[in-house]
Short mmCIF file of C-alpha atoms in Angstrom, two decimals:
data_model
loop_
_atom_site.label_atom_id
_atom_site.label_comp_id
_atom_site.label_asym_id
_atom_site.label_seq_id
_atom_site.Cartn_x
_atom_site.Cartn_y
_atom_site.Cartn_z
CA ASN A 192 -26.83 -47.70 14.34
CA MET A 193 -26.11 -44.72 12.14
CA PHE A 194 -22.69 -46.17 11.34
CA GLY A 195 -24.14 -49.53 10.35
CA GLY A 196 -23.82 -51.09 13.80
CA SER A 197 -20.04 -50.87 13.72
CA GLY A 198 -19.64 -49.45 17.19
CA GLY A 199 -16.16 -50.87 17.50
CA ARG A 200 -15.10 -49.08 14.33
CA PHE A 201 -16.56 -45.78 15.61
CA GLU A 202 -14.71 -46.29 18.89
CA ALA A 203 -11.50 -46.99 17.04
CA CYS A 204 -11.85 -43.87 14.91
CA PHE A 205 -12.94 -41.35 17.51
CA GLY A 206 -12.42 -42.90 20.92
CA LEU A 207 -8.71 -43.64 20.96
CA ARG A 208 -7.78 -40.00 21.17
CA ASP A 209 -10.17 -39.40 24.07
CA LYS A 210 -8.92 -42.50 25.88
CA ALA A 211 -5.35 -41.36 25.56
CA ARG A 212 -6.23 -37.95 26.88
CA MET A 213 -8.15 -39.44 29.82
CA ALA A 214 -5.21 -41.70 30.70
CA ASP A 215 -2.86 -38.75 30.69
CA ALA A 216 -5.25 -36.77 32.88
CA GLU A 217 -5.58 -39.62 35.41
CA ALA A 218 -1.82 -40.06 35.59
CA ALA A 219 -1.40 -36.34 36.19
CA HIS A 220 -4.10 -36.43 38.87
CA GLU A 221 -2.49 -39.33 40.72
CA ALA A 222 0.93 -37.71 40.60
CA ALA A 223 -0.43 -34.38 41.86
CA PRO A 224 -0.16 -33.61 45.63
CA PRO A 225 -3.37 -33.83 47.66
CA PRO A 226 -5.40 -30.64 48.06
CA PRO A 227 -5.21 -28.73 51.33
CA GLU A 228 -8.74 -29.79 52.32
CA ALA A 229 -7.88 -33.50 52.16
CA ALA A 230 -4.70 -32.97 54.20
CA ALA A 231 -6.66 -31.17 56.92
CA LYS A 232 -9.00 -34.14 57.58
CA PRO A 233 -8.36 -36.42 60.57
CA ALA A 234 -5.96 -39.26 59.97
CA ALA A 235 -8.43 -41.89 61.17
CA LYS A 236 -11.08 -40.80 58.73
CA ALA A 237 -8.56 -40.62 55.91
CA GLY A 238 -7.07 -44.00 56.70
CA GLY A 239 -9.88 -46.48 57.57
CA ALA A 240 -13.27 -44.83 57.44
CA VAL A 241 -15.87 -46.44 55.30
CA SER A 242 -17.28 -44.35 52.55
CA LYS A 243 -20.87 -43.26 52.52
CA GLU A 244 -21.38 -45.17 49.38
CA ASN A 245 -20.60 -48.46 51.19
CA GLU A 246 -23.10 -47.64 53.94
CA LYS A 247 -25.94 -47.60 51.47
CA PRO A 248 -28.04 -50.66 50.93
CA ALA A 249 -27.11 -53.06 48.20
CA GLY A 250 -28.17 -51.86 44.79
CA GLN A 251 -28.04 -48.18 45.64
CA GLY A 252 -24.32 -47.72 45.88
CA ASN A 253 -21.77 -49.35 43.68
CA PRO A 254 -23.51 -51.40 40.99
CA ALA A 255 -21.19 -54.32 41.61
CA GLY A 256 -21.73 -54.14 45.38
CA ALA A 257 -17.98 -53.74 45.93
CA SER A 258 -16.67 -51.29 48.50
CA ALA A 259 -14.79 -48.24 47.32
CA ALA A 260 -11.15 -47.73 48.03
CA PRO A 261 -10.25 -45.81 51.20
CA GLY A 262 -10.49 -42.09 50.61
CA GLY A 263 -11.91 -42.58 47.12
CA GLY A 264 -15.47 -41.34 47.59
CA GLY A 265 -16.69 -39.50 44.44
CA GLY A 266 -13.39 -40.17 42.64
CA GLY A 267 -15.04 -40.66 39.24
CA GLU A 268 -16.69 -37.26 39.13
CA GLU A 269 -13.67 -35.43 40.52
CA GLY A 270 -11.36 -37.23 38.09
CA GLY A 271 -13.54 -36.20 35.16
CA LYS A 272 -13.47 -32.57 36.24
CA GLU A 273 -9.72 -32.65 36.71
CA SER A 274 -9.20 -34.26 33.30
CA LYS A 275 -11.29 -31.57 31.63
CA THR A 276 -9.30 -28.85 33.39
CA VAL A 277 -5.98 -30.36 32.35
CA GLU A 278 -7.16 -30.75 28.78
CA ALA A 279 -8.35 -27.13 28.64
CA ASN A 280 -5.00 -25.91 29.97
CA ARG A 281 -3.16 -28.03 27.45
CA GLU A 282 -5.19 -26.57 24.57
CA LYS A 283 -4.48 -23.06 25.84
CA ASP A 284 -0.77 -23.82 25.97
CA GLU A 285 -0.88 -25.18 22.44
CA GLN A 286 -2.69 -22.04 21.22
CA LYS A 287 -0.14 -19.85 22.97
CA ASP A 288 2.68 -21.73 21.32
CA ILE A 289 1.10 -21.41 17.88
CA MET A 290 0.39 -17.70 18.32
CA THR A 291 3.94 -17.16 19.55
CA MET A 292 5.24 -18.84 16.43
CA VAL A 293 2.97 -16.79 14.16
CA VAL A 294 3.85 -13.48 15.83
CA GLY A 295 7.55 -14.25 15.76
CA HIS A 296 7.41 -15.23 12.11
CA ALA A 297 5.49 -12.06 11.25
CA ARG A 298 8.05 -9.91 13.07
CA ARG A 299 10.94 -11.57 11.30
CA ALA A 300 9.18 -11.17 7.97
CA ALA A 301 8.48 -7.49 8.70
CA LYS A 302 12.15 -6.87 9.45
CA SER A 303 13.31 -8.51 6.23
CA SER A 304 10.48 -7.15 4.04
CA ILE A 305 10.68 -3.65 2.62
CA GLU A 306 8.52 -1.37 0.53
CA ALA A 307 10.99 0.62 -1.49
CA THR A 308 10.22 3.81 -3.42
CA ALA A 309 11.76 4.86 -6.74
CA ILE A 310 11.33 8.43 -8.01
CA PHE A 311 12.25 9.30 -11.60
CA VAL A 312 12.95 12.98 -12.24
CA GLY A 313 14.75 14.90 -14.95
CA SER A 314 14.29 17.00 -18.05
CA GLN A 315 11.14 16.71 -20.10
CA GLY A 316 11.33 14.20 -22.93
CA ALA A 317 14.46 12.54 -21.52
CA GLY A 318 12.85 9.09 -21.54
CA LYS A 319 11.76 8.59 -17.91
CA SER A 320 8.53 6.79 -18.84
CA THR A 321 10.39 4.52 -21.24
CA LEU A 322 12.96 3.54 -18.63
CA MET A 323 10.27 2.81 -16.05
CA GLN A 324 8.37 0.64 -18.52
CA ARG A 325 11.52 -1.26 -19.52
CA TYR A 326 12.19 -1.96 -15.85
CA THR A 327 8.68 -2.95 -14.76
CA ALA A 328 7.36 -4.53 -17.99
CA PRO A 329 10.23 -5.24 -20.41
CA ASP A 330 8.02 -7.33 -22.73
CA ARG A 331 5.52 -4.54 -23.40
CA GLU A 332 5.86 -3.24 -26.94
CA GLU A 333 3.50 -0.27 -26.68
CA ASP A 334 5.27 3.06 -26.38
CA PRO A 335 4.48 4.88 -23.13
CA LYS A 336 2.58 8.14 -23.19
CA PRO A 337 4.16 11.37 -22.01
CA THR A 338 3.57 12.10 -18.34
CA PRO A 339 1.62 15.36 -17.84
CA ALA A 340 2.31 15.74 -14.11
CA LEU A 341 2.77 12.90 -11.58
CA ASP A 342 2.46 9.23 -12.46
CA TYR A 343 2.38 6.23 -10.11
CA SER A 344 2.88 2.52 -10.66
CA PHE A 345 4.32 -0.37 -8.71
CA THR A 346 6.24 -3.54 -9.30
CA ARG A 347 6.80 -6.75 -7.38
CA LYS A 348 9.88 -8.90 -7.34
CA GLU A 349 10.44 -12.41 -6.08
CA VAL A 350 13.36 -12.47 -3.68
CA LYS A 351 15.40 -15.40 -2.45
CA ARG A 352 15.89 -14.24 1.12
CA GLU A 353 14.17 -16.41 3.71
CA GLY A 354 11.16 -14.83 5.38
CA ALA A 355 10.95 -11.87 3.00
CA GLY A 356 7.61 -10.46 2.04
CA ALA A 357 4.28 -10.71 3.80
CA ALA A 358 3.91 -14.04 5.62
CA GLY A 359 7.12 -15.24 4.05
CA GLY A 360 5.76 -15.10 0.52
CA GLY A 361 9.10 -13.94 -0.86
CA LYS A 362 7.68 -10.98 -2.81
CA GLU A 363 8.58 -7.39 -2.18
CA VAL A 364 6.90 -4.26 -3.50
CA CYS A 365 8.45 -1.15 -5.00
CA HIS A 366 6.42 2.02 -5.52
CA MET A 367 7.37 3.78 -8.76
CA TRP A 368 6.83 7.53 -9.19
CA GLU A 369 7.57 9.78 -12.15
CA ILE A 370 7.45 13.57 -12.16
CA GLY A 371 6.62 14.94 -15.59
CA GLY A 372 6.83 18.46 -16.93
CA GLY A 373 10.54 18.88 -16.23
CA SER A 374 11.52 21.45 -13.65
CA ALA A 375 8.19 23.28 -13.87
CA LEU A 376 6.50 20.73 -11.60
CA ALA A 377 9.45 19.99 -9.35
CA ASN A 378 7.37 20.83 -6.26
CA LEU A 379 5.55 17.51 -6.83
CA LEU A 380 8.62 15.85 -5.34
CA ASP A 381 7.01 16.53 -1.96
CA VAL A 382 4.39 13.84 -2.66
CA PRO A 383 6.59 10.70 -2.92
CA LEU A 384 9.57 11.89 -0.85
CA THR A 385 8.26 12.03 2.72
CA GLU A 386 9.40 11.16 6.22
CA SER A 387 7.83 7.70 5.86
CA THR A 388 9.61 6.85 2.57
CA VAL A 389 13.00 8.48 3.10
CA LYS A 390 14.54 5.32 4.59
CA ASN A 391 14.11 3.20 1.44
CA VAL A 392 13.90 5.76 -1.37
CA THR A 393 15.93 5.95 -4.58
CA VAL A 394 15.91 9.10 -6.73
CA CYS A 395 16.87 8.59 -10.38
CA VAL A 396 17.89 11.78 -12.19
CA VAL A 397 17.48 11.15 -15.94
CA VAL A 398 19.36 13.44 -18.35
CA ASP A 399 19.04 13.51 -22.12
CA MET A 400 22.39 12.98 -23.86
CA SER A 401 20.92 13.94 -27.21
CA ARG A 402 20.67 17.49 -25.82
CA PRO A 403 24.02 17.81 -24.03
CA ALA A 404 23.80 21.56 -23.41
CA GLU A 405 20.83 20.97 -21.06
CA MET A 406 22.46 18.19 -19.05
CA PHE A 407 24.50 20.22 -16.56
CA PRO A 408 21.68 22.68 -15.69
CA CYS A 409 19.34 19.70 -15.26
CA LEU A 410 21.72 17.94 -12.87
CA ALA A 411 22.41 21.09 -10.86
CA PHE A 412 18.70 21.89 -10.53
CA TRP A 413 17.52 18.45 -9.42
CA MET A 414 20.40 17.87 -7.01
CA GLU A 415 19.55 21.11 -5.25
CA ARG A 416 15.82 20.34 -5.34
CA VAL A 417 16.38 16.94 -3.73
CA ARG A 418 18.55 18.47 -1.02
CA ALA A 419 15.97 21.16 -0.29
CA ARG A 420 13.27 18.54 0.13
CA LEU A 421 15.52 16.44 2.37
CA ARG A 422 16.08 19.44 4.61
CA GLU A 423 12.32 19.79 5.00
CA VAL A 424 11.95 16.09 5.78
CA GLU A 425 14.78 16.26 8.31
CA THR A 426 13.05 19.14 10.08
CA GLN A 427 9.88 17.05 10.36
CA LEU A 428 11.81 14.03 11.62
CA ARG A 429 13.76 15.94 14.27
CA ALA A 430 10.52 17.35 15.66
CA LYS A 431 9.70 13.85 16.98
CA PRO A 432 11.97 12.19 19.55
CA ALA A 433 11.46 8.74 18.05
CA THR A 434 12.75 9.82 14.62
CA ALA A 435 15.20 12.56 15.57
CA LYS A 436 18.27 10.57 14.48
CA VAL A 437 16.93 9.04 11.27
CA MET A 438 18.83 11.31 8.89
CA ASP A 439 22.06 10.87 10.85
CA GLN A 440 21.66 7.12 10.55
CA LEU A 441 21.03 7.43 6.81
CA ARG A 442 24.21 9.46 6.34
CA GLU A 443 26.19 6.88 8.25
CA ARG A 444 24.69 4.20 6.04
CA ALA A 445 25.74 6.17 2.96
CA LYS A 446 29.33 6.38 4.25
CA LYS A 447 29.46 2.61 4.56
CA ARG A 448 29.18 2.31 0.79
CA PHE A 449 32.70 3.67 0.72
CA SER A 450 35.37 1.46 2.21
CA ASP A 451 37.13 2.51 5.39
CA LYS A 452 40.32 3.10 3.40
CA HIS A 453 38.68 5.04 0.58
CA PRO A 454 41.05 7.90 -0.30
CA ASP A 455 38.25 10.43 -0.63
CA MET A 456 36.98 9.77 2.90
CA VAL A 457 40.32 10.18 4.67
CA GLY A 458 41.68 13.63 3.82
CA GLU A 459 40.10 16.82 5.08
CA PHE A 460 39.91 18.45 1.64
CA GLN A 461 38.37 15.35 0.08
CA ARG A 462 35.78 15.02 2.83
CA LYS A 463 34.66 18.60 2.27
CA MET A 464 34.12 17.88 -1.42
CA MET A 465 32.02 14.81 -0.65
CA SER A 466 28.44 15.85 0.12
CA LEU A 467 26.42 12.71 0.81
CA THR A 468 22.65 13.12 0.96
CA GLY A 469 21.95 9.90 2.88
CA ILE A 470 19.50 8.47 0.33
CA ASN A 471 20.12 6.40 -2.78
CA LEU A 472 20.88 8.53 -5.85
CA LEU A 473 21.35 7.33 -9.41
CA ILE A 474 22.24 9.46 -12.45
CA VAL A 475 20.89 7.87 -15.63
CA ALA A 476 22.43 9.31 -18.82
CA HIS A 477 19.84 8.16 -21.33
CA LYS A 478 20.10 8.11 -25.15
CA ALA A 479 23.83 7.52 -24.91
CA ASP A 480 23.88 6.29 -28.52
CA ALA A 481 23.77 9.98 -29.53
CA LEU A 482 27.46 10.18 -28.56
CA ALA A 483 28.53 7.35 -30.84
CA ASP A 484 29.84 9.67 -33.57
CA ARG A 485 31.20 12.37 -31.27
CA ASP A 486 34.85 13.29 -30.86
CA PRO A 487 36.73 11.17 -28.26
CA ASP A 488 37.66 14.29 -26.30
CA MET A 489 34.00 15.24 -26.04
CA LYS A 490 33.14 11.78 -24.76
CA LYS A 491 35.95 12.05 -22.22
CA VAL A 492 34.78 15.42 -20.86
CA MET A 493 31.17 14.23 -20.81
CA GLY A 494 31.99 11.08 -18.87
CA ARG A 495 34.34 12.69 -16.36
CA THR A 496 31.94 15.54 -15.63
CA LEU A 497 29.09 13.13 -14.94
CA ARG A 498 31.39 10.96 -12.83
CA PHE A 499 32.47 13.96 -10.75
CA VAL A 500 28.88 15.07 -10.07
CA ALA A 501 27.80 11.53 -9.22
CA HIS A 502 30.80 10.74 -7.01
CA THR A 503 30.71 13.92 -4.93
CA ASN A 504 26.99 13.40 -4.25
CA GLY A 505 27.36 9.72 -3.39
CA ALA A 506 25.37 8.66 -6.45
CA GLY A 507 25.79 5.96 -9.04
CA LEU A 508 26.13 6.56 -12.79
CA VAL A 509 24.91 4.46 -15.69
CA TYR A 510 24.65 5.12 -19.44
CA THR A 511 21.54 3.68 -21.10
CA SER A 512 19.86 3.38 -24.47
CA THR A 513 16.80 1.42 -25.52
CA ARG A 514 18.78 0.20 -28.53
CA ASP A 515 21.39 -1.52 -26.37
CA LYS A 516 20.20 -4.47 -24.26
CA GLN A 517 23.29 -4.62 -22.09
CA SER A 518 22.85 -1.03 -20.94
CA MET A 519 19.27 -1.82 -19.87
CA VAL A 520 20.58 -4.86 -17.99
CA ASN A 521 23.08 -2.60 -16.21
CA LEU A 522 20.30 -0.24 -15.19
CA LYS A 523 18.24 -3.14 -13.87
CA LYS A 524 21.15 -4.40 -11.77
CA MET A 525 21.76 -0.96 -10.29
CA LEU A 526 18.09 -0.50 -9.41
CA ASN A 527 17.73 -3.99 -7.95
CA GLN A 528 20.70 -3.36 -5.70
CA GLN A 529 19.18 -0.18 -4.28
CA LEU A 530 15.50 -1.13 -4.28
CA PHE A 531 15.56 -4.81 -3.36
CA ARG A 532 18.94 -5.04 -1.59
CA GLU A 533 20.39 -7.52 -4.02
CA ALA A 534 24.09 -8.26 -4.32
CA PRO A 535 26.15 -5.08 -4.81
CA VAL A 536 27.24 -4.27 -8.34
CA LYS A 537 31.03 -4.25 -8.44
CA THR A 538 31.57 -3.81 -12.18
CA LYS A 539 33.09 -0.44 -13.04
CA VAL A 540 33.23 0.65 -16.70
CA VAL A 541 34.95 4.01 -17.27
CA ASP A 542 37.06 3.52 -20.41
CA HIS A 543 35.63 6.03 -22.90
CA ASN A 544 37.66 4.69 -25.81
CA LYS A 545 36.50 1.07 -25.56
CA TYR A 546 32.99 1.34 -24.17
CA LEU A 547 30.17 3.70 -25.06
CA TYR A 548 27.98 2.80 -22.07
CA LEU A 549 29.68 3.62 -18.78
CA MET A 550 28.66 2.23 -15.39
CA VAL A 551 30.00 3.37 -12.02
CA PRO A 552 28.32 2.09 -8.82
CA SER A 553 28.09 4.36 -5.81
CA GLY A 554 31.37 4.46 -3.89
CA ALA A 555 33.41 2.75 -6.63
CA ASP A 556 35.01 5.89 -8.09
CA THR A 557 37.73 8.20 -6.79
CA LEU A 558 38.67 11.81 -7.44
CA LYS A 559 42.12 10.68 -8.51
CA ASP A 560 40.70 8.41 -11.22
CA ILE A 561 38.38 11.16 -12.45
CA GLY A 562 41.22 13.62 -12.86
CA GLN A 563 41.39 17.38 -13.14
CA PRO A 564 39.10 19.45 -15.38
CA PRO A 565 40.81 20.66 -18.60
CA VAL A 566 40.45 24.38 -17.78
CA GLN A 567 42.62 27.00 -16.12
CA PRO A 568 41.59 27.26 -12.44
CA SER A 569 41.09 30.48 -10.57
CA GLU A 570 40.95 31.40 -6.90
CA LYS A 571 37.16 31.82 -6.73
CA ASP A 572 36.19 28.74 -8.73
CA THR A 573 35.20 25.60 -6.92
CA PRO A 574 35.90 22.17 -8.46
CA LEU A 575 32.27 22.00 -9.57
CA ASP A 576 32.60 25.39 -11.30
CA LEU A 577 35.69 24.19 -13.14
CA TRP A 578 33.90 21.10 -14.43
CA ARG A 579 30.95 23.27 -15.47
CA LYS A 580 33.25 25.51 -17.51
CA ALA A 581 34.90 22.53 -19.14
CA PHE A 582 31.54 21.00 -19.99
CA GLN A 583 30.11 24.22 -21.42
CA GLY A 584 33.27 24.75 -23.47
CA TYR A 585 32.57 21.56 -25.39
CA PHE A 586 28.77 21.40 -25.46
CA GLY A 587 27.57 25.00 -25.13
CA THR A 588 25.53 26.75 -22.49
CA SER A 589 21.88 26.60 -21.55
CA PRO A 590 19.86 28.88 -19.24
CA PRO A 591 19.31 27.61 -15.69
CA LEU A 592 16.10 25.76 -15.02
CA THR A 593 13.29 27.34 -13.03
CA MET A 594 10.40 25.92 -11.08
CA GLY A 595 6.82 27.13 -11.46
CA VAL A 596 3.74 27.01 -13.63
CA ALA A 597 5.10 29.79 -15.85
CA ALA A 598 7.82 27.44 -17.04
CA LEU A 599 5.37 24.83 -18.34
CA PRO A 600 5.78 24.25 -22.07
CA GLU A 601 2.92 24.42 -24.51
CA VAL A 602 1.12 21.11 -24.89
CA ASP A 603 -0.60 19.80 -28.00
CA PRO A 604 -3.60 17.77 -26.75
CA LYS A 605 -3.75 15.63 -29.88
CA LYS A 606 -0.17 14.46 -29.38
CA GLN A 607 -0.04 14.53 -25.59
CA PHE A 608 -3.24 12.55 -25.00
CA SER A 609 -3.54 10.50 -28.16
CA GLU A 610 -5.87 7.48 -28.15
CA LYS A 611 -5.92 5.40 -31.31
CA ALA A 612 -9.55 4.25 -31.15
CA VAL A 613 -10.85 7.66 -30.06
CA ASP A 614 -8.79 9.50 -32.67
CA GLU A 615 -10.04 7.23 -35.46
CA ALA A 616 -13.67 7.72 -34.40
CA ARG A 617 -13.18 11.46 -34.20
CA ALA A 618 -11.56 11.57 -37.64
CA HIS A 619 -14.50 9.61 -39.05
CA LYS A 620 -17.00 12.05 -37.53
CA GLU A 621 -15.02 15.06 -38.74
CA HIS A 622 -15.00 13.63 -42.27
CA ALA A 623 -18.75 13.04 -42.13
CA LEU A 624 -19.26 16.62 -40.93
CA TRP A 625 -17.11 17.90 -43.80
CA LEU A 626 -19.19 15.94 -46.32
CA TYR A 627 -22.38 17.34 -44.82
CA LYS A 628 -21.11 20.90 -45.06
CA GLU A 629 -20.02 20.38 -48.67
CA SER A 630 -23.41 18.94 -49.57
CA ALA A 631 -25.26 21.81 -47.86
CA ALA A 632 -23.09 24.40 -49.62
CA ARG A 633 -23.67 22.70 -52.97
CA ALA A 634 -27.46 22.62 -52.41
CA ALA A 635 -27.48 26.31 -51.43
CA SER A 636 -25.49 27.19 -54.54
CA GLU A 637 -27.89 25.29 -56.81
CA ALA A 638 -30.90 26.93 -55.14
CA ALA A 639 -29.39 30.39 -55.70
CA LYS A 640 -28.80 29.59 -59.38
CA ALA A 641 -32.40 28.43 -59.80
CA THR A 642 -33.73 31.61 -58.17
CA SER A 643 -31.63 33.84 -60.42
CA LYS A 644 -32.93 32.04 -63.54
CA ALA A 645 -36.58 32.51 -62.45
CA ARG A 646 -36.28 36.33 -62.30
CA PRO A 647 -37.36 38.40 -65.45
CA ALA A 648 -34.78 39.97 -67.70
CA GLY A 649 -33.54 43.44 -66.74
CA GLY A 650 -33.66 42.74 -63.04
CA ALA A 651 -37.28 44.06 -62.59
CA LYS A 652 -39.18 42.43 -59.80
CA ALA A 653 -42.51 40.83 -60.38
CA PRO A 654 -45.54 42.67 -58.85
CA SER A 655 -46.37 41.46 -55.37
CA SER A 656 -50.17 41.27 -56.07
CA SER A 657 -52.59 41.51 -58.97
CA ARG A 658 -54.63 44.34 -57.45
CA PRO A 659 -54.99 47.33 -59.77
CA PRO A 660 -53.43 50.59 -58.71
CA GLY A 661 -56.77 52.24 -58.43
CA ASP A 662 -57.98 49.89 -55.69
CA LYS A 663 -55.74 51.50 -53.15
CA ALA A 664 -57.22 54.87 -53.72
CA ALA A 665 -60.69 53.39 -53.64
CA SER A 666 -59.94 51.70 -50.37
CA SER A 667 -58.67 54.92 -48.88
CA SER A 668 -61.69 56.80 -50.09
CA SER A 669 -64.04 54.20 -48.68
CA SER A 670 -62.33 54.34 -45.33
CA SER A 671 -62.49 58.10 -45.33
CA SER A 672 -66.19 57.99 -46.21
CA ARG A 673 -67.02 56.30 -42.90
CA PRO A 674 -68.77 58.49 -40.37
CA SER A 675 -66.50 60.20 -37.92
CA GLY A 676 -68.67 59.08 -35.04
CA ASP A 677 -67.78 55.46 -35.62
CA ARG A 678 -64.12 56.26 -35.57
CA ASP A 679 -64.49 58.28 -32.38
CA LYS A 680 -66.48 55.47 -30.79
CA LYS A 681 -63.77 52.94 -31.50
CA ARG A 682 -61.12 55.34 -30.29
CA SER A 683 -62.93 55.94 -26.99
CA THR A 684 -63.45 52.25 -26.25
CA ALA A 685 -59.77 51.42 -26.76
CA PRO A 686 -57.82 51.25 -23.42
CA PRO A 687 -54.99 53.68 -22.74
CA PRO A 688 -51.48 52.47 -23.53
CA ALA A 689 -50.54 52.10 -19.83
CA GLU A 690 -53.66 50.06 -19.02
CA ALA A 691 -53.14 47.89 -22.09
CA ALA A 692 -49.58 47.20 -21.06
CA GLY A 693 -50.71 46.39 -17.53
CA ALA A 694 -53.42 44.09 -18.79
#
């Protein structure tokens, strides 16, 4: 009635599915073997006995008065129970299948999905914040603020690999860290570089090419700082049996970046020079446009020195400048390869005479291509010492970097933490305060001039009262003419000093 009397339509909409399920259940019940209880009954009773329902009087048994089939007593109720049981089992099997699919998909997605970590370190003012902003938000025009200590951000990237990201969304996350303050706050490297992030971490050492004398000390300091932190992480990993071989696996992964026939991985002397850290390293020589007008020999020594340091540490090298779009594209390709496992960068640019912005992926260089340093070697000098001497001969020396609070440079709060709206409001208030002080000083000056004009000539002060001089003497004489008894009486009634103070 609620459906407008269309019972047949209601049956067609909602009853067909139940009918199909009931038919399947009955077919399964007929095909099933008889239960043990039915098999244990006597053959005569199972074969030709009349059911209890047929023994009942007419009208109390089967509504149609027809006899039930042999052995079919109570078949309707038992068939309904069996159909419900089969349907419940089928639903459970369907749920198991769905959950199996979901769990399997989640596991495959977890294997393909990563959460990479990028850490930008280097000298203060080298442009780390600018490079991070150009990578994460290239359309932002606002200049980044200097980083006082440790800064965190993140970026997401749509990937094309199937099943990547959470629930196959195709997006992967990269955690971006920047350590400010130069070498003074290098101990903050312990925060982002941990045993949980070491598998998918990339450390970018940014050097300032506009200050070439500071480049080599900066590289030497941060390479040693990264290695020291990795030794601490390795100690923590080896303390647990489940992670004891993680660093060994990372070093093997780093060796795979070099081909099996790489000349620097075959000889004994070359293998000793190669010191792979196991993690992704990238040397970013920023502000490379400062070398545009330099002598070609200086460019050659600069490039080969950076290539030697990068190659022997298993790192990549890229020249960048915010004024050159192609150099920023090169940096993006190198980072995407290491952070999001994109296609390897195979382009190698090392010609100093034709190109200002060099790019050497990890494992693409060789010691033979780099060449020998242009200095006279000695017995005690290592190859790194020879390249240091060659570099300092062209660009000068700089004191080694130190770590600690004492090395922090002086900071100007107005420049370091500038806010346009706040600075304008403060300037307005300071101007209003200056006007108030000027007005108060002017009013005080006018008041002083008015007071000086009101005084009589000669500087003599006006008498304080109009009382004649003789009144004072008269007053003293009148007070002395009082009886002494009155004075003694008042003196005796006055409390002692101690009692008065106590009261």
